[in-house]
PDB file of C-alpha atoms in Angstrom:
ATOM      1  CA  PRO U 506       0.000   0.000   0.000  1.00  0.00           C
ATOM      2  CA  GLY U 507       1.023   3.544  -0.454  1.00  0.00           C
ATOM      3  CA  ILE U 508       1.478   6.317  -2.953  1.00  0.00           C
ATOM      4  CA  ILE U 509       4.164   5.686  -5.540  1.00  0.00           C
ATOM      5  CA  GLU U 510       6.539   8.053  -7.332  1.00  0.00           C
ATOM      6  CA  GLN U 511       6.895  10.639  -4.568  1.00  0.00           C
ATOM      7  CA  GLY U 512      10.678  10.766  -4.714  1.00  0.00           C
ATOM      8  CA  GLU U 513      12.220  12.443  -1.687  1.00  0.00           C
ATOM      9  CA  LYS U 514       8.756  13.136  -0.224  1.00  0.00           C
ATOM     10  CA  THR U 515       7.884   9.425   0.085  1.00  0.00           C
ATOM     11  CA  LYS U 516       8.545   9.196   3.818  1.00  0.00           C
ATOM     12  CA  GLU U 517       6.818  12.480   4.664  1.00  0.00           C
ATOM     13  CA  MET U 518       3.713  11.653   2.615  1.00  0.00           C
ATOM     14  CA  HIS U 519       3.345   8.140   4.057  1.00  0.00           C
ATOM     15  CA  LEU U 520       3.825   9.311   7.641  1.00  0.00           C
ATOM     16  CA  GLU U 521       1.021  11.823   7.079  1.00  0.00           C
ATOM     17  CA  LEU U 522      -1.163   9.219   5.383  1.00  0.00           C
ATOM     18  CA  GLY U 523      -0.623   6.905   8.365  1.00  0.00           C
ATOM     19  CA  ARG U 524      -1.720   9.679  10.744  1.00  0.00           C
ATOM     20  CA  ARG U 525      -4.866  10.275   8.694  1.00  0.00           C
ATOM     21  CA  MET U 526      -5.623   6.552   8.515  1.00  0.00           C
ATOM     22  CA  GLU U 527      -5.410   6.380  12.301  1.00  0.00           C
ATOM     23  CA  GLN U 528      -7.975   9.180  12.641  1.00  0.00           C
ATOM     24  CA  THR U 529     -10.528   7.541  10.343  1.00  0.00           C
ATOM     25  CA  CYS U 530      -9.989   3.766  10.493  1.00  0.00           C
ATOM     26  CA  ASP U 531     -10.883   1.278  13.196  1.00  0.00           C
ATOM     27  CA  PHE U 532      -8.539  -1.374  11.809  1.00  0.00           C
ATOM     28  CA  ILE U 533      -5.512  -0.931   9.576  1.00  0.00           C
ATOM     29  CA  PHE U 534      -4.027  -3.901   7.749  1.00  0.00           C
ATOM     30  CA  LEU U 535      -0.768  -3.273   5.925  1.00  0.00           C
ATOM     31  CA  VAL U 536       0.098  -6.056   3.492  1.00  0.00           C
ATOM     32  CA  GLY U 537       3.757  -6.594   2.687  1.00  0.00           C
ATOM     33  CA  LYS U 538       6.898  -5.189   4.216  1.00  0.00           C
ATOM     34  CA  THR U 539       7.956  -2.316   2.012  1.00  0.00           C
ATOM     35  CA  GLU U 540       9.356   1.140   2.550  1.00  0.00           C
ATOM     36  CA  MET U 541       5.839   2.532   2.161  1.00  0.00           C
ATOM     37  CA  THR U 542       4.177   0.195   4.684  1.00  0.00           C
ATOM     38  CA  LYS U 543       7.016   0.916   7.120  1.00  0.00           C
ATOM     39  CA  TYR U 544       6.368   4.672   6.924  1.00  0.00           C
ATOM     40  CA  LEU U 545       2.588   4.219   7.124  1.00  0.00           C
ATOM     41  CA  ALA U 546       3.033   2.177  10.306  1.00  0.00           C
ATOM     42  CA  GLU U 547       5.411   4.791  11.752  1.00  0.00           C
ATOM     43  CA  GLY U 548       2.740   7.463  11.245  1.00  0.00           C
ATOM     44  CA  ILE U 549       0.201   5.518  13.320  1.00  0.00           C
ATOM     45  CA  LYS U 550       0.669   6.063  17.049  1.00  0.00           C
ATOM     46  CA  ASP U 551      -2.017   3.624  18.232  1.00  0.00           C
ATOM     47  CA  LYS U 552      -0.288   0.378  17.276  1.00  0.00           C
ATOM     48  CA  SER U 553      -3.283  -1.661  18.480  1.00  0.00           C
ATOM     49  CA  LYS U 554      -5.077  -0.586  15.277  1.00  0.00           C
ATOM     50  CA  VAL U 555      -2.330  -1.943  13.003  1.00  0.00           C
ATOM     51  CA  LYS U 556      -1.553  -5.425  11.732  1.00  0.00           C
ATOM     52  CA  ILE U 557       1.260  -5.964   9.275  1.00  0.00           C
ATOM     53  CA  LEU U 558       0.609  -9.044   7.149  1.00  0.00           C
ATOM     54  CA  ASP U 559       2.752 -10.906   4.657  1.00  0.00           C
ATOM     55  CA  THR U 560       0.140 -11.725   2.010  1.00  0.00           C
ATOM     56  CA  VAL U 561      -3.327 -10.779   0.802  1.00  0.00           C
ATOM     57  CA  SER U 562      -4.571 -14.282   1.580  1.00  0.00           C
ATOM     58  CA  VAL U 563      -3.661 -13.735   5.246  1.00  0.00           C
ATOM     59  CA  TRP U 564      -5.566 -10.431   5.082  1.00  0.00           C
ATOM     60  CA  PHE U 565      -8.714 -12.257   3.913  1.00  0.00           C
ATOM     61  CA  ASP U 566      -8.441 -14.579   6.917  1.00  0.00           C
ATOM     62  CA  GLU U 567      -8.041 -11.622   9.285  1.00  0.00           C
ATOM     63  CA  VAL U 568     -11.030  -9.741   7.861  1.00  0.00           C
ATOM     64  CA  LYS U 569     -13.245 -12.794   8.288  1.00  0.00           C
ATOM     65  CA  LYS U 570     -12.442 -12.726  12.031  1.00  0.00           C
ATOM     66  CA  LEU U 571     -13.743  -9.184  12.502  1.00  0.00           C
ATOM     67  CA  GLU U 572     -16.958  -8.951  14.468  1.00  0.00           C
ATOM     68  CA  TYR U 573     -17.743  -5.380  13.711  1.00  0.00           C
ATOM     69  CA  GLY U 574     -21.223  -5.377  12.182  1.00  0.00           C
ATOM     70  CA  GLN U 575     -21.348  -3.624   8.853  1.00  0.00           C
ATOM     71  CA  THR U 576     -17.817  -2.936   7.736  1.00  0.00           C
ATOM     72  CA  VAL U 577     -16.461  -0.672   5.025  1.00  0.00           C
ATOM     73  CA  THR U 578     -13.143  -1.804   3.627  1.00  0.00           C
ATOM     74  CA  LEU U 579     -10.778   0.312   1.556  1.00  0.00           C
ATOM     75  CA  ILE U 580      -8.233  -1.774  -0.294  1.00  0.00           C
ATOM     76  CA  GLU U 581      -5.233  -0.052  -1.785  1.00  0.00           C
ATOM     77  CA  ASN U 582      -2.966  -2.331  -3.744  1.00  0.00           C
ATOM     78  CA  ASP U 583       0.658  -2.283  -4.711  1.00  0.00           C
ATOM     79  CA  LEU U 584       0.379  -4.593  -7.708  1.00  0.00           C
ATOM     80  CA  PRO U 585       2.763  -4.125 -10.626  1.00  0.00           C
ATOM     81  CA  ASP U 586       1.424  -2.396 -13.718  1.00  0.00           C
ATOM     82  CA  ASN U 587       2.411  -5.293 -15.980  1.00  0.00           C
ATOM     83  CA  TYR U 588      -0.050  -8.160 -15.686  1.00  0.00           C
TER      84      TYR U 588
END
């Protein structure tokens, strides 16, 4: 997850995005261990809201465990452009 092609502003933008995610999200799942997910996690102070997962399939398992009534899920992907 994250915003690509930010050059030297990558860290700053992802720290800010992490802070905003914390303000609006009940649960934050970061899939993969990249520079961007690292900075997103750093921007989130309440670590109890964050889970860092290795794969999307693990994410599906985690979402199924949520007992949160009606849930809205925003999925941002980091898939390559060549498919």
